[in-house]
Coordinates of C-alpha atoms in Angstrom, one line a residue:
M1 CA -33.5 14.1 -8.2
H2 CA -32.3 11.4 -5.8
T3 CA -28.7 12.3 -4.9
I4 CA -26.0 9.7 -4.0
V5 CA -22.8 11.2 -2.7
I6 CA -19.6 9.2 -2.6
A7 CA -16.9 10.6 -0.3
G8 CA -13.5 9.3 -1.4
G9 CA -12.2 8.4 -4.8
G10 CA -10.0 5.4 -4.0
A11 CA -10.3 1.9 -5.5
G12 CA -13.7 1.4 -4.1
G13 CA -15.1 4.9 -4.3
L14 CA -14.1 5.5 -7.9
E15 CA -15.3 2.1 -9.1
L16 CA -18.6 2.6 -7.4
A17 CA -19.1 6.1 -8.9
T18 CA -18.3 4.7 -12.3
R19 CA -20.8 1.8 -12.0
L20 CA -23.6 4.0 -10.6
G21 CA -22.9 6.7 -13.2
D22 CA -23.3 4.1 -16.0
S23 CA -26.5 2.6 -14.5
L24 CA -28.2 5.6 -12.9
G25 CA -26.5 8.8 -13.8
R26 CA -26.6 8.5 -17.6
N27 CA -30.3 7.9 -17.8
G28 CA -31.2 10.5 -15.2
R29 CA -32.5 8.1 -12.6
A30 CA -30.2 9.6 -9.9
R31 CA -27.5 12.3 -9.4
I32 CA -24.2 10.7 -8.6
I33 CA -21.5 12.9 -7.0
L34 CA -17.9 11.8 -6.2
I35 CA -15.9 13.9 -3.8
D36 CA -12.1 13.7 -3.4
R37 CA -9.4 16.2 -2.3
S38 CA -7.2 15.3 -5.2
P39 CA -8.1 15.9 -8.9
T40 CA -6.6 12.5 -9.9
H41 CA -6.8 8.9 -8.8
F42 CA -3.9 6.5 -8.4
W43 CA -4.2 2.8 -7.4
K44 CA -2.9 2.8 -3.8
P45 CA -1.4 -0.7 -3.8
L46 CA 1.2 0.5 -6.3
L47 CA 2.4 3.5 -4.4
H48 CA 5.6 1.6 -3.5
T49 CA 6.5 1.6 -7.2
V50 CA 6.2 5.4 -7.2
A51 CA 8.4 5.7 -4.1
S52 CA 11.1 3.5 -5.7
G53 CA 10.9 5.4 -9.0
K54 CA 9.8 2.4 -11.0
R55 CA 6.5 3.9 -12.0
D56 CA 5.7 7.4 -13.2
P57 CA 2.4 8.4 -11.6
L58 CA 1.5 10.8 -14.4
M59 CA 1.3 7.9 -16.8
H60 CA -1.1 5.9 -14.5
E61 CA -3.3 8.6 -12.9
V62 CA -7.0 8.8 -13.8
A63 CA -8.4 12.4 -14.0
Y64 CA -11.7 12.3 -12.0
S65 CA -13.2 15.0 -14.2
A66 CA -12.6 12.9 -17.3
Q67 CA -13.9 9.8 -15.7
A68 CA -17.0 11.6 -14.6
A69 CA -17.7 13.0 -18.0
E70 CA -17.4 9.6 -19.6
H71 CA -19.5 7.7 -17.1
G72 CA -22.4 10.0 -16.1
F73 CA -21.4 11.2 -12.7
Q74 CA -20.2 14.5 -11.2
F75 CA -16.9 15.2 -9.6
V76 CA -16.3 17.8 -6.8
C77 CA -12.7 18.5 -5.8
G78 CA -12.2 19.2 -2.1
E79 CA -11.7 17.6 1.3
V80 CA -14.7 16.4 3.3
L81 CA -14.6 18.4 6.6
S82 CA -17.8 17.2 8.2
V83 CA -21.2 15.5 7.7
D84 CA -24.5 16.9 9.1
R85 CA -26.6 13.7 9.2
T86 CA -29.6 15.6 10.6
H87 CA -29.9 17.8 7.5
R88 CA -28.1 15.3 5.2
T89 CA -25.4 17.7 4.1
V90 CA -21.6 17.3 3.5
S91 CA -19.3 20.2 4.1
I92 CA -16.4 20.4 1.7
G93 CA -13.3 22.5 2.3
P94 CA -11.8 24.9 -0.3
F95 CA -9.6 23.5 -3.0
R96 CA -6.2 25.3 -3.2
S97 CA -3.3 25.3 -5.7
D98 CA 0.2 24.2 -4.8
D99 CA 1.1 27.8 -3.8
G100 CA -1.9 28.0 -1.4
Q101 CA -4.2 30.1 -3.6
E102 CA -7.8 29.3 -3.2
I103 CA -9.2 27.9 -6.5
L104 CA -12.6 26.7 -5.2
P105 CA -14.4 28.0 -2.1
A106 CA -15.8 25.9 0.7
R107 CA -19.1 24.3 -0.3
S108 CA -22.0 22.2 1.1
L109 CA -23.8 19.4 -0.7
H110 CA -27.1 17.7 0.0
Y111 CA -27.4 13.9 -0.1
D112 CA -30.1 11.3 0.0
K113 CA -27.6 8.5 0.4
L114 CA -24.0 8.9 1.4
V115 CA -21.2 6.4 0.8
L116 CA -18.1 6.9 2.9
A117 CA -15.0 5.6 1.0
F118 CA -12.3 7.6 2.7
G119 CA -9.7 4.9 2.7
A120 CA -7.2 4.7 5.5
V121 CA -4.2 6.6 6.8
T122 CA -1.0 5.5 8.6
N123 CA -1.3 4.4 12.2
F124 CA 1.7 5.3 14.3
F125 CA 0.4 3.5 17.4
N126 CA 1.5 6.5 19.6
I127 CA 5.1 5.5 19.2
P128 CA 7.2 8.5 20.4
G129 CA 8.7 10.4 17.4
A130 CA 7.1 8.2 14.8
A131 CA 4.7 10.8 13.3
E132 CA 7.3 13.6 13.5
H133 CA 10.3 11.7 12.0
S134 CA 8.8 9.1 9.7
M135 CA 7.7 9.3 6.1
T136 CA 4.5 7.5 4.9
L137 CA 3.0 6.2 1.7
D138 CA -0.6 7.4 1.9
S139 CA -0.6 9.4 -1.3
V140 CA 1.2 10.0 -4.6
W141 CA 2.6 13.2 -3.2
Q142 CA 4.2 11.4 -0.2
A143 CA 5.5 8.6 -2.4
E144 CA 7.2 11.2 -4.7
L145 CA 8.6 13.0 -1.7
F146 CA 10.2 9.7 -0.5
R147 CA 11.6 9.0 -4.0
K148 CA 13.2 12.5 -4.3
R149 CA 14.6 12.3 -0.7
F150 CA 16.1 8.8 -1.4
L151 CA 17.6 10.0 -4.6
A152 CA 19.0 13.1 -2.9
N153 CA 20.6 11.1 -0.1
C154 CA 22.3 8.8 -2.6
M155 CA 23.7 11.7 -4.6
Q156 CA 24.9 13.5 -1.5
A157 CA 26.6 10.4 0.0
S158 CA 28.3 9.9 -3.4
S159 CA 29.5 13.5 -3.5
R160 CA 31.0 13.2 0.0
R161 CA 32.8 10.0 -0.9
L162 CA 34.3 11.6 -4.1
A163 CA 35.4 14.5 -1.9
G164 CA 37.3 12.1 0.4
A165 CA 34.9 12.4 3.4
S166 CA 34.9 9.5 5.9
E167 CA 31.4 10.1 7.3
G168 CA 28.0 10.4 5.7
T169 CA 28.9 8.1 2.8
I170 CA 26.5 5.4 3.7
V171 CA 22.7 5.7 3.1
N172 CA 20.5 4.0 5.7
I173 CA 16.8 3.3 5.0
V174 CA 14.7 1.8 7.8
I175 CA 11.2 0.5 6.9
V176 CA 9.0 -0.1 9.9
G177 CA 6.5 -2.8 9.1
G178 CA 6.9 -6.1 7.4
G179 CA 3.6 -6.2 5.7
A180 CA 3.0 -6.0 1.9
T181 CA 3.9 -2.3 1.6
G182 CA 7.2 -2.6 3.6
V183 CA 8.4 -5.8 1.9
E184 CA 7.5 -4.6 -1.6
L185 CA 9.2 -1.2 -1.1
A186 CA 12.4 -2.9 0.3
A187 CA 12.6 -5.2 -2.7
E188 CA 12.1 -2.3 -5.2
L189 CA 14.7 -0.1 -3.6
S190 CA 17.3 -2.8 -4.0
H191 CA 16.6 -2.7 -7.8
T192 CA 16.4 1.1 -7.8
V193 CA 19.8 1.7 -6.2
R194 CA 21.5 -0.7 -8.7
T195 CA 19.8 1.1 -11.7
L196 CA 20.9 4.5 -10.4
A197 CA 24.5 3.2 -10.2
K198 CA 24.2 1.8 -13.7
Y199 CA 23.3 5.3 -15.1
N200 CA 26.1 6.9 -12.9
V201 CA 23.5 8.9 -10.9
H202 CA 25.7 8.0 -7.9
T203 CA 29.0 6.2 -7.4
L204 CA 27.9 4.1 -4.3
D205 CA 28.3 0.4 -4.1
P206 CA 24.7 -0.9 -4.1
D207 CA 25.7 -3.9 -1.9
H208 CA 27.6 -2.1 0.8
D209 CA 26.8 1.7 0.7
V210 CA 23.0 1.6 0.7
R211 CA 21.5 -0.3 3.6
V212 CA 17.8 -1.1 3.6
S213 CA 16.3 -2.6 6.8
V214 CA 12.8 -3.9 7.5
V215 CA 11.8 -3.9 11.1
E216 CA 8.8 -6.1 12.0
R217 CA 7.3 -6.7 15.4
G218 CA 6.0 -10.2 14.6
E219 CA 8.0 -13.4 14.1
L220 CA 7.4 -13.4 10.4
L221 CA 7.2 -11.0 7.5
L222 CA 3.9 -10.9 5.6
P223 CA 1.9 -12.4 8.5
H224 CA -1.3 -12.6 6.4
L225 CA 0.4 -15.2 4.1
N226 CA 1.3 -18.8 4.6
P227 CA 4.4 -19.1 6.8
R228 CA 6.3 -20.9 4.0
L229 CA 5.8 -17.9 1.8
S230 CA 6.8 -15.5 4.6
K231 CA 10.0 -17.3 5.1
R232 CA 10.6 -17.5 1.3
A233 CA 10.1 -13.7 1.1
A234 CA 12.5 -13.1 4.0
R235 CA 15.2 -15.3 2.3
Y236 CA 14.8 -13.4 -1.0
L237 CA 15.1 -10.0 0.7
R238 CA 18.3 -11.1 2.4
S239 CA 19.6 -12.3 -0.9
L240 CA 19.1 -8.7 -2.2
G241 CA 21.1 -7.3 0.7
V242 CA 18.1 -6.2 2.8
E243 CA 18.4 -6.6 6.6
V244 CA 15.3 -8.3 8.0
C245 CA 14.7 -7.7 11.7
T246 CA 11.7 -9.7 12.9
S247 CA 10.5 -10.0 16.5
T248 CA 11.6 -6.3 16.9
T249 CA 9.4 -3.7 18.5
V250 CA 10.0 -0.1 17.9
A251 CA 10.3 2.0 21.1
R252 CA 11.1 5.4 19.6
V253 CA 11.9 7.1 16.4
D254 CA 14.5 9.9 16.2
A255 CA 15.5 12.1 13.3
D256 CA 18.4 9.9 12.5
A257 CA 17.6 6.5 14.0
V258 CA 15.0 4.0 15.0
L259 CA 15.4 2.5 18.5
D260 CA 13.8 -0.8 19.5
T261 CA 12.8 -2.1 22.8
N262 CA 16.0 -4.2 23.1
G263 CA 18.0 -1.0 23.1
I264 CA 19.4 -1.5 19.6
R265 CA 19.8 1.6 17.5
H266 CA 19.0 1.3 13.8
A267 CA 20.7 4.3 12.0
A268 CA 18.2 5.9 9.6
D269 CA 18.7 8.7 7.0
I270 CA 15.1 8.0 6.1
T271 CA 12.5 6.2 8.2
L272 CA 9.4 4.9 6.3
W273 CA 6.5 3.9 8.5
A274 CA 4.4 1.1 7.1
A275 CA 3.3 -0.7 10.2
G276 CA -0.5 -0.3 10.2
V277 CA -3.5 1.8 9.2
E278 CA -6.5 3.5 10.8
G279 CA -9.5 5.5 9.6
P280 CA -8.9 9.2 8.9
A281 CA -9.7 11.7 11.6
V282 CA -13.0 12.8 10.0
C283 CA -14.5 9.4 10.8
A284 CA -14.4 10.3 14.5
T285 CA -16.6 13.4 13.9
L286 CA -19.6 11.6 12.3
G287 CA -21.1 10.3 15.5
L288 CA -21.2 6.8 14.1
P289 CA -20.0 3.5 15.8
M290 CA -16.3 2.8 15.2
N291 CA -13.8 0.2 16.2
R292 CA -10.5 1.0 18.0
I293 CA -8.7 2.1 14.8
R294 CA -11.5 4.5 13.8
Q295 CA -13.1 2.3 11.2
I296 CA -16.8 2.8 10.8
I297 CA -18.8 -0.3 11.7
V298 CA -21.3 -1.5 9.1
N299 CA -23.8 -4.3 8.9
A300 CA -24.3 -7.0 6.2
A301 CA -25.8 -4.3 3.8
L302 CA -22.7 -2.1 4.4
Q303 CA -25.0 0.4 6.1
T304 CA -24.1 2.1 9.4
P305 CA -26.4 0.7 12.2
D306 CA -27.4 4.2 13.4
D307 CA -28.2 5.7 10.0
A308 CA -29.6 3.7 7.1
S309 CA -28.8 6.5 4.6
V310 CA -25.1 6.2 5.3
Y311 CA -22.9 3.4 3.9
A312 CA -19.2 2.7 4.3
I313 CA -16.8 0.7 2.1
G314 CA -13.1 0.0 1.8
D315 CA -10.4 0.6 4.4
C316 CA -12.4 3.1 6.4
S317 CA -15.1 0.5 7.1
N318 CA -15.3 -2.4 9.5
Y319 CA -17.4 -5.4 8.3
V320 CA -17.3 -8.7 10.3
C321 CA -17.9 -11.8 8.2
P322 CA -20.5 -13.9 10.0
E323 CA -18.9 -17.1 8.6
K324 CA -15.4 -16.3 9.9
G325 CA -16.2 -14.2 12.8
A326 CA -13.5 -11.7 11.8
A327 CA -13.4 -8.4 10.0
V328 CA -12.5 -8.3 6.3
P329 CA -8.9 -7.1 5.8
P330 CA -8.0 -3.7 4.4
R331 CA -7.2 -4.8 0.9
A332 CA -8.1 -3.6 -2.6
Q333 CA -10.0 -6.7 -3.4
V334 CA -12.4 -6.0 -0.5
A335 CA -13.0 -2.5 -1.7
H336 CA -13.6 -3.9 -5.3
Q337 CA -16.2 -6.5 -4.1
Q338 CA -17.9 -4.0 -1.8
A339 CA -18.2 -1.5 -4.7
M340 CA -19.7 -4.1 -7.0
Y341 CA -22.2 -5.1 -4.3
L342 CA -23.2 -1.6 -3.4
A343 CA -23.6 -0.6 -7.1
E344 CA -26.2 -3.3 -7.5
V345 CA -28.0 -2.4 -4.2
L346 CA -28.2 1.3 -4.9
A347 CA -29.3 0.8 -8.5
K348 CA -32.4 -1.2 -7.4
E349 CA -35.8 0.3 -7.1
P350 CA -36.8 1.3 -3.6
G351 CA -38.5 -1.5 -1.6
I352 CA -36.6 -4.3 -3.3
K353 CA -34.7 -6.3 -0.6
S354 CA -31.1 -7.1 -1.3
P355 CA -29.0 -10.1 -0.2
A356 CA -26.3 -9.6 2.4
F357 CA -22.8 -8.7 1.3
Q358 CA -20.6 -11.8 1.1
Y359 CA -16.8 -11.4 0.9
R360 CA -14.9 -14.0 -1.0
D361 CA -11.1 -14.2 -0.3
Y362 CA -9.3 -15.0 -3.6
G363 CA -5.9 -15.0 -1.9
S364 CA -3.0 -12.5 -1.8
L365 CA 0.0 -11.7 -3.9
V366 CA 3.1 -9.7 -2.9
S367 CA 5.7 -8.3 -5.3
L368 CA 9.4 -8.9 -4.5
G369 CA 10.8 -6.5 -7.1
P370 CA 10.9 -6.7 -10.9
F371 CA 11.7 -10.4 -11.0
A372 CA 9.9 -12.2 -8.2
A373 CA 6.6 -12.4 -6.4
V374 CA 4.9 -14.8 -3.9
G375 CA 1.3 -15.4 -2.9
S376 CA -1.5 -17.8 -2.4
L377 CA -4.6 -18.5 -4.3
L378 CA -7.8 -19.6 -2.6
G379 CA -10.2 -21.9 -4.4
A380 CA -13.9 -22.6 -3.9
A381 CA -13.3 -25.3 -1.3
P382 CA -12.8 -23.8 2.2
G383 CA -9.3 -24.2 3.6
R384 CA -7.7 -25.0 0.3
E385 CA -4.9 -22.7 -1.0
M386 CA -2.4 -22.9 -3.7
L387 CA 1.0 -21.3 -3.1
V388 CA 2.5 -19.6 -6.1
G389 CA 5.8 -17.9 -6.9
G390 CA 8.2 -17.1 -9.8
V391 CA 6.8 -16.1 -13.2
I392 CA 3.2 -17.2 -12.4
A393 CA 3.1 -15.0 -9.4
R394 CA 4.5 -12.1 -11.3
V395 CA 1.9 -12.4 -14.0
L396 CA -0.9 -12.7 -11.6
Y397 CA 0.3 -9.7 -9.6
A398 CA 0.3 -7.6 -12.8
L399 CA -3.2 -8.8 -13.7
M400 CA -4.5 -7.4 -10.4
Y401 CA -3.9 -3.8 -11.6
Q402 CA -5.2 -4.6 -15.1
K403 CA -8.4 -5.8 -13.5
H404 CA -8.8 -2.5 -11.7
V405 CA -8.1 -0.5 -14.9
M406 CA -10.6 -2.7 -16.8
A407 CA -13.3 -2.0 -14.1
L408 CA -12.8 1.7 -14.8
H409 CA -12.3 1.9 -18.6
G410 CA -13.3 -1.5 -20.1
F411 CA -11.2 -4.2 -21.8
I412 CA -10.2 -2.3 -25.0
R413 CA -8.9 0.7 -23.3
M414 CA -7.1 -1.4 -20.6
A415 CA -5.4 -3.5 -23.3
A416 CA -4.4 -0.3 -25.2
Q417 CA -2.9 1.2 -22.1
T418 CA -1.1 -2.0 -21.2
V419 CA 0.6 -2.1 -24.6
A420 CA 1.5 1.6 -24.4
H421 CA 3.1 1.2 -21.0
W422 CA 5.0 -1.9 -22.2
L423 CA 6.4 0.0 -25.2
R424 CA 7.4 2.9 -23.1
S425 CA 9.3 0.6 -20.7
K426 CA 11.4 -0.7 -23.7
V427 CA 12.6 2.8 -24.6
S428 CA 13.0 4.3 -21.1
P429 CA 15.2 3.6 -18.1
S430 CA 13.5 1.2 -15.6
V431 CA 13.4 3.8 -12.9
K432 CA 13.2 7.6 -12.8
L433 CA 16.6 9.2 -12.7
H434 CA 15.8 12.7 -11.5

C-alpha cells in the first residue's frame, strides 16, 4: 500500500495527518503514518499561557493515539534521527519513559512520500552564554519548567523577606525578544504574580518586588505589526509594570544577568530566550537545500527541489511567495494553510496536476494578558488592513485556537470543549498555584 509518512505532529503535521486519514486512510487508499517524539500534541502558540500558569496543558493536550484511531492514520512515538532518501526509510530513535527506561526500541519505516513538519527550535544567534543560561518555550515540558521555576523564585524571595533578609527579595525576569512570544509572556506574568499574591502563595508586592523586562534589538516591539499597534503594546506593557528595552542588543548571558552591547547589566533570576527560531538539527542531515537558519527550501508544490517524494511544511520549511518575493513567516496560519493544500494534493490520483500553493495573510493577533489584545486584519484588497484592539481583538484571538481545535475534532466537539473549559474557569483559580 502507498505509504505517506508525516514527521512532526505540530499544528501543520497533525492537521495534515487527520485530513489524509479521513480521505485516504479510512478507505484503505493509502497508509498514513504520523511520527512525533511526544505522545501528545499541544498548540504551540499557547505555550506562553502554560509558562504563566494560566492554562493547564493536561486539559488541552491531544493524544496522538486517540486522534489516529478516530481518523484513520497510525501514530509512531519516537524522535526522527535520520532519513535515507535513497532507500526511502526514516530512522526513529527509541521512546523512553521519564526515568530513562526504554519503552519502544529504535525502528525504521519505509515511505513513498515523506512530509517534514518538524517545526522550529530556538535560535540563540551564537550569543555567548545564551544557550547555557536561558530557558526556552519550545515544548510543554519547557513551559512547565519555567512556570515551576518562576513560582519557586517568588516563594523563595517571599520567605527571605519574612525572615528579614535584605538581599534576594526581588525577583528579576528578563525576556529576550520582543516578538509575539516575549510580549505575550510578559503580559501574562504580570497577571500571574498578582493572582499568586491574592491567594497568599507569596507576600511580594507585585508592582515593586517582581520585575519583568523585555529586551528587544529592534526599535519597536512586535515588528511584524503596524507601528501604531507596536507602540500601543509597549505602552500597555509599561502600564502593567513591565520594563520595555528596545534598540537593545544582547552581548552576553550570564547565570544571573543579561549584558547588552551598551554595557548595561540586566539582573536576571530567570532569562527566557524568545528572540528567534531556526530549523531543528536533523534538517541539516538530510542533504536537502536549506536557508541560513536551517529551514528546508521548497517550491510552489511544497516539494524539495532535489527530491519530489519529500515535502516540507510549517516552521521547518522555507517557501518564498512569488507575488511578494519574501518567505512566508513562521506562523500557525501558514502551517494550517499548507496542511490544507497538501491534504488535497496528496489525496489526488497520480498524474493529476495540482495548482501552486498560494499563501493568504489574514493578519496577526497578539494577546496582552487576560484583558487586552492587539492585531491587524487583512482584507481581500492588497495593502488594506484593519487595526483591532480591546474586546474584539480578545474574541478574535480566542477564535484562532478554536479554529485549530475544530480542524482536528469538528465543530460539535470543539463547542463542547469550549463550554467545558469555560465552566472549569469559573470554579478554579485563574492560574495554577502549585
